[in-house]
Tab-separated table of C-alpha atoms and ligand atoms in Angstrom:
chain	number	residue	atom	x	y	z
A	1	MET	CA	0.000	0.000	0.000
A	2	THR	CA	1.267	3.458	-0.884
A	3	LEU	CA	0.221	6.186	1.527
A	4	ALA	CA	-0.118	9.565	-0.141
A	5	MET	CA	-1.282	12.981	0.979
A	6	ILE	CA	-2.998	15.464	-1.253
A	7	VAL	CA	-3.220	19.069	-0.088
A	8	ALA	CA	-3.405	22.663	-1.255
A	9	ILE	CA	-1.025	24.867	0.731
A	10	ASP	CA	-0.357	28.563	0.691
A	11	GLU	CA	3.040	30.272	0.955
A	12	LYS	CA	3.079	29.796	4.743
A	13	ASN	CA	1.810	26.192	4.717
A	14	GLY	CA	-1.707	27.426	5.516
A	15	ILE	CA	-4.495	25.024	4.507
A	16	GLY	CA	-7.712	26.189	6.163
A	17	LYS	CA	-9.697	28.924	7.792
A	18	ASP	CA	-12.976	28.746	9.757
A	19	ASN	CA	-13.211	25.003	8.956
A	20	ASP	CA	-13.179	25.775	5.228
A	21	GLN	CA	-10.660	25.612	2.396
A	22	LEU	CA	-8.597	28.720	1.676
A	23	ALA	CA	-9.581	28.724	-1.995
A	24	TYR	CA	-11.586	26.770	-4.531
A	25	ILE	CA	-9.591	26.436	-7.730
A	26	SER	CA	-11.672	24.554	-10.241
A	27	ALA	CA	-8.784	22.924	-12.147
A	28	ASP	CA	-7.309	21.778	-8.836
A	29	LEU	CA	-10.605	20.234	-7.749
A	30	LYS	CA	-10.749	18.328	-11.046
A	31	ARG	CA	-7.206	17.123	-10.530
A	32	PHE	CA	-8.096	15.988	-7.004
A	33	LYS	CA	-11.011	13.997	-8.396
A	34	GLY	CA	-8.882	12.447	-11.147
A	35	LEU	CA	-6.114	11.399	-8.784
A	36	THR	CA	-8.288	10.009	-6.009
A	37	THR	CA	-11.111	8.309	-7.942
A	38	GLY	CA	-10.851	4.541	-7.672
A	39	HIS	CA	-8.672	4.769	-4.574
A	40	THR	CA	-9.161	5.052	-0.827
A	41	ILE	CA	-9.456	8.445	0.831
A	42	LEU	CA	-8.828	8.914	4.528
A	43	MET	CA	-9.952	12.039	6.366
A	44	GLY	CA	-10.539	13.570	9.763
A	45	ARG	CA	-14.027	13.879	11.164
A	46	LYS	CA	-14.048	17.665	10.672
A	47	THR	CA	-13.058	17.428	7.019
A	48	PHE	CA	-15.723	14.769	6.477
A	49	GLU	CA	-18.392	16.985	8.014
A	50	ALA	CA	-17.345	19.860	5.747
A	51	LEU	CA	-17.937	17.863	2.551
A	52	PRO	CA	-20.976	19.532	0.958
A	53	LYS	CA	-22.545	16.284	-0.268
A	54	GLY	CA	-21.062	13.840	2.218
A	55	ALA	CA	-18.874	10.881	1.233
A	56	LEU	CA	-17.138	11.273	-2.130
A	57	PRO	CA	-18.346	8.897	-4.861
A	58	LYS	CA	-16.262	6.183	-6.561
A	59	ARG	CA	-13.792	6.139	-3.702
A	60	ARG	CA	-13.501	4.125	-0.508
A	61	ASN	CA	-14.100	6.752	2.206
A	62	ILE	CA	-12.576	6.294	5.663
A	63	VAL	CA	-13.173	8.760	8.508
A	64	ILE	CA	-11.067	8.917	11.673
A	65	THR	CA	-12.596	10.058	14.969
A	66	ARG	CA	-12.126	9.364	18.673
A	67	GLN	CA	-15.894	9.378	19.204
A	68	ALA	CA	-17.643	6.143	20.027
A	69	ASN	CA	-20.508	5.140	17.726
A	70	TYR	CA	-19.813	7.921	15.214
A	71	GLU	CA	-21.789	7.396	12.030
A	72	ALA	CA	-20.571	8.636	8.666
A	73	PRO	CA	-22.944	7.650	5.868
A	74	GLY	CA	-21.057	6.207	2.897
A	75	ALA	CA	-17.830	5.921	4.877
A	76	GLU	CA	-16.083	3.469	7.167
A	77	VAL	CA	-15.135	4.805	10.599
A	78	VAL	CA	-11.891	4.137	12.488
A	79	LYS	CA	-10.705	5.315	15.884
A	80	SER	CA	-6.908	5.342	15.565
A	81	ILE	CA	-4.026	5.647	13.125
A	82	GLY	CA	-3.218	1.959	13.564
A	83	GLU	CA	-6.798	0.923	12.882
A	84	ALA	CA	-6.878	3.095	9.745
A	85	LEU	CA	-3.640	1.653	8.378
A	86	ALA	CA	-4.708	-1.924	9.139
A	87	LEU	CA	-8.077	-1.438	7.451
A	88	CYS	CA	-6.546	-0.351	4.155
A	89	SER	CA	-3.293	-2.318	4.214
A	90	ASP	CA	-4.336	-4.268	1.101
A	91	ASP	CA	-5.398	-1.209	-0.895
A	92	GLN	CA	-3.109	-0.121	-3.706
A	93	LYS	CA	-3.094	3.548	-2.807
A	94	VAL	CA	-4.555	5.564	0.036
A	95	PHE	CA	-4.844	9.348	-0.104
A	96	VAL	CA	-4.986	11.255	3.169
A	97	ILE	CA	-7.150	14.260	2.239
A	98	GLY	CA	-6.968	16.273	5.477
A	99	GLY	CA	-7.341	18.172	7.554
A	100	GLY	CA	-4.481	19.603	9.582
A	101	GLU	CA	-4.651	17.249	12.552
A	102	VAL	CA	-4.855	14.188	10.348
A	103	TYR	CA	-2.040	15.311	8.025
A	104	LYS	CA	0.149	15.724	11.101
A	105	ALA	CA	-0.804	12.317	12.496
A	106	PHE	CA	-0.105	10.388	9.273
A	107	LEU	CA	2.902	12.316	7.939
A	108	PRO	CA	5.507	9.945	9.464
A	109	GLU	CA	3.905	7.046	7.534
A	110	THR	CA	3.562	8.929	4.254
A	111	ASP	CA	5.324	7.900	1.034
A	112	GLU	CA	4.106	10.581	-1.373
A	113	LEU	CA	2.859	14.170	-1.287
A	114	TYR	CA	0.692	15.760	-3.960
A	115	LEU	CA	0.980	19.460	-3.279
A	116	THR	CA	-0.871	22.326	-4.862
A	117	GLU	CA	1.283	25.312	-3.942
A	118	ILE	CA	-0.757	28.506	-4.018
A	119	HIS	CA	1.418	31.578	-4.473
A	120	HIS	CA	-0.364	33.676	-1.895
A	121	ALA	CA	-0.353	34.172	1.876
A	122	PHE	CA	-3.980	34.107	3.028
A	123	LYS	CA	-5.122	36.131	6.018
A	124	GLY	CA	-6.820	34.567	9.034
A	125	VAL	CA	-5.452	31.066	8.422
A	126	ASP	CA	-6.096	28.801	11.428
A	127	VAL	CA	-4.991	25.369	10.169
A	128	PHE	CA	-1.552	24.549	8.756
A	129	PHE	CA	0.131	21.649	7.029
A	130	PRO	CA	2.874	20.229	9.288
A	131	GLU	CA	6.553	20.882	8.658
A	132	TYR	CA	7.595	18.288	6.087
A	133	LYS	CA	10.622	19.584	4.161
A	134	SER	CA	13.257	18.289	6.575
A	135	MET	CA	12.008	14.703	6.227
A	136	GLY	CA	13.673	14.100	2.843
A	137	TRP	CA	11.747	14.221	-0.437
A	138	GLU	CA	12.497	13.968	-4.119
A	139	GLU	CA	10.338	15.984	-6.513
A	140	THR	CA	8.922	13.662	-9.178
A	141	LEU	CA	6.724	16.193	-10.964
A	142	ARG	CA	6.482	19.958	-11.126
A	143	GLU	CA	3.841	21.695	-13.221
A	144	GLY	CA	2.875	25.322	-13.577
A	145	PRO	CA	2.660	28.072	-12.681
A	146	PHE	CA	-0.978	28.324	-13.667
A	147	THR	CA	-3.386	31.163	-12.980
A	148	ASP	CA	-6.973	30.519	-11.973
A	149	GLU	CA	-9.165	32.924	-13.921
A	150	LYS	CA	-11.938	33.068	-11.352
A	151	THR	CA	-9.846	33.811	-8.252
A	152	GLY	CA	-6.774	35.298	-9.948
A	153	LEU	CA	-4.612	32.967	-7.854
A	154	THR	CA	-1.373	31.562	-9.246
A	155	TYR	CA	-0.370	28.046	-8.255
A	156	ASN	CA	1.705	25.046	-9.249
A	157	TYR	CA	1.679	21.329	-8.656
A	158	SER	CA	4.563	19.546	-6.946
A	159	ASN	CA	4.632	15.783	-6.405
A	160	LEU	CA	7.136	14.541	-3.854
A	161	LYS	CA	8.320	11.052	-3.049
A	162	ARG	CA	9.830	10.232	0.309
A	163	THR	CA	13.548	9.491	0.336
A	164	GLY	CA	14.175	9.741	4.038
A	165	LYS	CA	11.775	7.096	5.312
A	166	PHE	CA	13.359	4.501	7.530
A	167	ASP	CA	12.294	2.288	10.387
A	168	CYS	CA	13.435	3.235	13.858
A	169	VAL	CA	14.943	0.356	15.828
B	1	NAP	N1	-6.056	22.760	1.851
B	1	NAP	C1	-6.437	21.507	1.803
B	1	NAP	O1	-6.065	20.774	0.868
B	1	NAP	C2	-7.352	20.971	2.870
B	1	NAP	C3	-7.781	19.644	2.826
B	1	NAP	C4	-8.621	19.186	3.844
B	1	NAP	C5	-9.007	20.024	4.862
B	1	NAP	N2	-8.570	21.309	4.866
B	1	NAP	C6	-8.967	22.232	5.944
B	1	NAP	O2	-8.484	21.717	7.189
B	1	NAP	C7	-9.354	22.204	8.229
B	1	NAP	C8	-9.792	21.013	9.071
B	1	NAP	O3	-8.662	20.458	9.711
B	1	NAP	P1	-8.670	20.125	11.274
B	1	NAP	O4	-7.264	19.835	11.669
B	1	NAP	O5	-9.403	21.182	12.017
B	1	NAP	O6	-9.597	18.828	11.345
B	1	NAP	P2	-9.479	17.339	10.693
B	1	NAP	O7	-8.042	16.890	10.679
B	1	NAP	O8	-10.250	17.294	9.440
B	1	NAP	O9	-10.317	16.504	11.750
B	1	NAP	C9	-9.893	16.482	13.095
B	1	NAP	C10	-10.655	15.395	13.805
B	1	NAP	O10	-10.259	14.106	13.306
B	1	NAP	C11	-10.212	13.183	14.396
B	1	NAP	N3	-8.815	12.774	14.589
B	1	NAP	C12	-7.697	13.453	14.239
B	1	NAP	N4	-6.590	12.746	14.572
B	1	NAP	C13	-7.027	11.585	15.140
B	1	NAP	C14	-6.370	10.458	15.675
B	1	NAP	N5	-5.012	10.356	15.705
B	1	NAP	N6	-7.103	9.463	16.164
B	1	NAP	C15	-8.478	9.518	16.131
B	1	NAP	N7	-9.166	10.572	15.633
B	1	NAP	C16	-8.447	11.594	15.140
B	1	NAP	C17	-10.778	13.911	15.590
B	1	NAP	O11	-12.186	13.751	15.493
B	1	NAP	P3	-13.172	13.812	16.778
B	1	NAP	O12	-13.123	15.203	17.268
B	1	NAP	O13	-14.509	13.431	16.218
B	1	NAP	O14	-12.646	12.803	17.761
B	1	NAP	C18	-10.408	15.346	15.292
B	1	NAP	O15	-11.192	16.320	15.962
B	1	NAP	C19	-10.495	22.910	7.527
B	1	NAP	O16	-10.246	24.313	7.521
B	1	NAP	C20	-10.454	22.354	6.128
B	1	NAP	O17	-11.036	23.219	5.162
B	1	NAP	C21	-7.761	21.797	3.899
Protein backbone atom coordinates (compact mmCIF):
# COMPACT_ATOMS: atom_id res chain seq x y z
CA MET A 1 0.00 0.00 0.00
CA THR A 2 1.27 3.46 -0.88
CA LEU A 3 0.22 6.19 1.53
CA ALA A 4 -0.12 9.57 -0.14
CA MET A 5 -1.28 12.98 0.98
CA ILE A 6 -3.00 15.46 -1.25
CA VAL A 7 -3.22 19.07 -0.09
CA ALA A 8 -3.40 22.66 -1.25
CA ILE A 9 -1.02 24.87 0.73
CA ASP A 10 -0.36 28.56 0.69
CA GLU A 11 3.04 30.27 0.96
CA LYS A 12 3.08 29.80 4.74
CA ASN A 13 1.81 26.19 4.72
CA GLY A 14 -1.71 27.43 5.52
CA ILE A 15 -4.49 25.02 4.51
CA GLY A 16 -7.71 26.19 6.16
CA LYS A 17 -9.70 28.92 7.79
CA ASP A 18 -12.98 28.75 9.76
CA ASN A 19 -13.21 25.00 8.96
CA ASP A 20 -13.18 25.77 5.23
CA GLN A 21 -10.66 25.61 2.40
CA LEU A 22 -8.60 28.72 1.68
CA ALA A 23 -9.58 28.72 -2.00
CA TYR A 24 -11.59 26.77 -4.53
CA ILE A 25 -9.59 26.44 -7.73
CA SER A 26 -11.67 24.55 -10.24
CA ALA A 27 -8.78 22.92 -12.15
CA ASP A 28 -7.31 21.78 -8.84
CA LEU A 29 -10.61 20.23 -7.75
CA LYS A 30 -10.75 18.33 -11.05
CA ARG A 31 -7.21 17.12 -10.53
CA PHE A 32 -8.10 15.99 -7.00
CA LYS A 33 -11.01 14.00 -8.40
CA GLY A 34 -8.88 12.45 -11.15
CA LEU A 35 -6.11 11.40 -8.78
CA THR A 36 -8.29 10.01 -6.01
CA THR A 37 -11.11 8.31 -7.94
CA GLY A 38 -10.85 4.54 -7.67
CA HIS A 39 -8.67 4.77 -4.57
CA THR A 40 -9.16 5.05 -0.83
CA ILE A 41 -9.46 8.44 0.83
CA LEU A 42 -8.83 8.91 4.53
CA MET A 43 -9.95 12.04 6.37
CA GLY A 44 -10.54 13.57 9.76
CA ARG A 45 -14.03 13.88 11.16
CA LYS A 46 -14.05 17.67 10.67
CA THR A 47 -13.06 17.43 7.02
CA PHE A 48 -15.72 14.77 6.48
CA GLU A 49 -18.39 16.98 8.01
CA ALA A 50 -17.34 19.86 5.75
CA LEU A 51 -17.94 17.86 2.55
CA PRO A 52 -20.98 19.53 0.96
CA LYS A 53 -22.54 16.28 -0.27
CA GLY A 54 -21.06 13.84 2.22
CA ALA A 55 -18.87 10.88 1.23
CA LEU A 56 -17.14 11.27 -2.13
CA PRO A 57 -18.35 8.90 -4.86
CA LYS A 58 -16.26 6.18 -6.56
CA ARG A 59 -13.79 6.14 -3.70
CA ARG A 60 -13.50 4.13 -0.51
CA ASN A 61 -14.10 6.75 2.21
CA ILE A 62 -12.58 6.29 5.66
CA VAL A 63 -13.17 8.76 8.51
CA ILE A 64 -11.07 8.92 11.67
CA THR A 65 -12.60 10.06 14.97
CA ARG A 66 -12.13 9.36 18.67
CA GLN A 67 -15.89 9.38 19.20
CA ALA A 68 -17.64 6.14 20.03
CA ASN A 69 -20.51 5.14 17.73
CA TYR A 70 -19.81 7.92 15.21
CA GLU A 71 -21.79 7.40 12.03
CA ALA A 72 -20.57 8.64 8.67
CA PRO A 73 -22.94 7.65 5.87
CA GLY A 74 -21.06 6.21 2.90
CA ALA A 75 -17.83 5.92 4.88
CA GLU A 76 -16.08 3.47 7.17
CA VAL A 77 -15.14 4.81 10.60
CA VAL A 78 -11.89 4.14 12.49
CA LYS A 79 -10.71 5.31 15.88
CA SER A 80 -6.91 5.34 15.56
CA ILE A 81 -4.03 5.65 13.13
CA GLY A 82 -3.22 1.96 13.56
CA GLU A 83 -6.80 0.92 12.88
CA ALA A 84 -6.88 3.09 9.75
CA LEU A 85 -3.64 1.65 8.38
CA ALA A 86 -4.71 -1.92 9.14
CA LEU A 87 -8.08 -1.44 7.45
CA CYS A 88 -6.55 -0.35 4.16
CA SER A 89 -3.29 -2.32 4.21
CA ASP A 90 -4.34 -4.27 1.10
CA ASP A 91 -5.40 -1.21 -0.90
CA GLN A 92 -3.11 -0.12 -3.71
CA LYS A 93 -3.09 3.55 -2.81
CA VAL A 94 -4.55 5.56 0.04
CA PHE A 95 -4.84 9.35 -0.10
CA VAL A 96 -4.99 11.25 3.17
CA ILE A 97 -7.15 14.26 2.24
CA GLY A 98 -6.97 16.27 5.48
CA GLY A 99 -7.34 18.17 7.55
CA GLY A 100 -4.48 19.60 9.58
CA GLU A 101 -4.65 17.25 12.55
CA VAL A 102 -4.86 14.19 10.35
CA TYR A 103 -2.04 15.31 8.03
CA LYS A 104 0.15 15.72 11.10
CA ALA A 105 -0.80 12.32 12.50
CA PHE A 106 -0.11 10.39 9.27
CA LEU A 107 2.90 12.32 7.94
CA PRO A 108 5.51 9.94 9.46
CA GLU A 109 3.91 7.05 7.53
CA THR A 110 3.56 8.93 4.25
CA ASP A 111 5.32 7.90 1.03
CA GLU A 112 4.11 10.58 -1.37
CA LEU A 113 2.86 14.17 -1.29
CA TYR A 114 0.69 15.76 -3.96
CA LEU A 115 0.98 19.46 -3.28
CA THR A 116 -0.87 22.33 -4.86
CA GLU A 117 1.28 25.31 -3.94
CA ILE A 118 -0.76 28.51 -4.02
CA HIS A 119 1.42 31.58 -4.47
CA HIS A 120 -0.36 33.68 -1.89
CA ALA A 121 -0.35 34.17 1.88
CA PHE A 122 -3.98 34.11 3.03
CA LYS A 123 -5.12 36.13 6.02
CA GLY A 124 -6.82 34.57 9.03
CA VAL A 125 -5.45 31.07 8.42
CA ASP A 126 -6.10 28.80 11.43
CA VAL A 127 -4.99 25.37 10.17
CA PHE A 128 -1.55 24.55 8.76
CA PHE A 129 0.13 21.65 7.03
CA PRO A 130 2.87 20.23 9.29
CA GLU A 131 6.55 20.88 8.66
CA TYR A 132 7.60 18.29 6.09
CA LYS A 133 10.62 19.58 4.16
CA SER A 134 13.26 18.29 6.58
CA MET A 135 12.01 14.70 6.23
CA GLY A 136 13.67 14.10 2.84
CA TRP A 137 11.75 14.22 -0.44
CA GLU A 138 12.50 13.97 -4.12
CA GLU A 139 10.34 15.98 -6.51
CA THR A 140 8.92 13.66 -9.18
CA LEU A 141 6.72 16.19 -10.96
CA ARG A 142 6.48 19.96 -11.13
CA GLU A 143 3.84 21.70 -13.22
CA GLY A 144 2.87 25.32 -13.58
CA PRO A 145 2.66 28.07 -12.68
CA PHE A 146 -0.98 28.32 -13.67
CA THR A 147 -3.39 31.16 -12.98
CA ASP A 148 -6.97 30.52 -11.97
CA GLU A 149 -9.16 32.92 -13.92
CA LYS A 150 -11.94 33.07 -11.35
CA THR A 151 -9.85 33.81 -8.25
CA GLY A 152 -6.77 35.30 -9.95
CA LEU A 153 -4.61 32.97 -7.85
CA THR A 154 -1.37 31.56 -9.25
CA TYR A 155 -0.37 28.05 -8.25
CA ASN A 156 1.70 25.05 -9.25
CA TYR A 157 1.68 21.33 -8.66
CA SER A 158 4.56 19.55 -6.95
CA ASN A 159 4.63 15.78 -6.41
CA LEU A 160 7.14 14.54 -3.85
CA LYS A 161 8.32 11.05 -3.05
CA ARG A 162 9.83 10.23 0.31
CA THR A 163 13.55 9.49 0.34
CA GLY A 164 14.18 9.74 4.04
CA LYS A 165 11.77 7.10 5.31
CA PHE A 166 13.36 4.50 7.53
CA ASP A 167 12.29 2.29 10.39
CA CYS A 168 13.43 3.24 13.86
CA VAL A 169 14.94 0.36 15.83
N1 LIG B 1 -6.06 22.76 1.85
C1 LIG B 1 -6.44 21.51 1.80
O1 LIG B 1 -6.06 20.77 0.87
C2 LIG B 1 -7.35 20.97 2.87
C3 LIG B 1 -7.78 19.64 2.83
C4 LIG B 1 -8.62 19.19 3.84
C5 LIG B 1 -9.01 20.02 4.86
N2 LIG B 1 -8.57 21.31 4.87
C6 LIG B 1 -8.97 22.23 5.94
O2 LIG B 1 -8.48 21.72 7.19
C7 LIG B 1 -9.35 22.20 8.23
C8 LIG B 1 -9.79 21.01 9.07
O3 LIG B 1 -8.66 20.46 9.71
P1 LIG B 1 -8.67 20.13 11.27
O4 LIG B 1 -7.26 19.84 11.67
O5 LIG B 1 -9.40 21.18 12.02
O6 LIG B 1 -9.60 18.83 11.35
P2 LIG B 1 -9.48 17.34 10.69
O7 LIG B 1 -8.04 16.89 10.68
O8 LIG B 1 -10.25 17.29 9.44
O9 LIG B 1 -10.32 16.50 11.75
C9 LIG B 1 -9.89 16.48 13.09
C10 LIG B 1 -10.66 15.40 13.81
O10 LIG B 1 -10.26 14.11 13.31
C11 LIG B 1 -10.21 13.18 14.40
N3 LIG B 1 -8.81 12.77 14.59
C12 LIG B 1 -7.70 13.45 14.24
N4 LIG B 1 -6.59 12.75 14.57
C13 LIG B 1 -7.03 11.59 15.14
C14 LIG B 1 -6.37 10.46 15.68
N5 LIG B 1 -5.01 10.36 15.70
N6 LIG B 1 -7.10 9.46 16.16
C15 LIG B 1 -8.48 9.52 16.13
N7 LIG B 1 -9.17 10.57 15.63
C16 LIG B 1 -8.45 11.59 15.14
C17 LIG B 1 -10.78 13.91 15.59
O11 LIG B 1 -12.19 13.75 15.49
P3 LIG B 1 -13.17 13.81 16.78
O12 LIG B 1 -13.12 15.20 17.27
O13 LIG B 1 -14.51 13.43 16.22
O14 LIG B 1 -12.65 12.80 17.76
C18 LIG B 1 -10.41 15.35 15.29
O15 LIG B 1 -11.19 16.32 15.96
C19 LIG B 1 -10.49 22.91 7.53
O16 LIG B 1 -10.25 24.31 7.52
C20 LIG B 1 -10.45 22.35 6.13
O17 LIG B 1 -11.04 23.22 5.16
C21 LIG B 1 -7.76 21.80 3.90
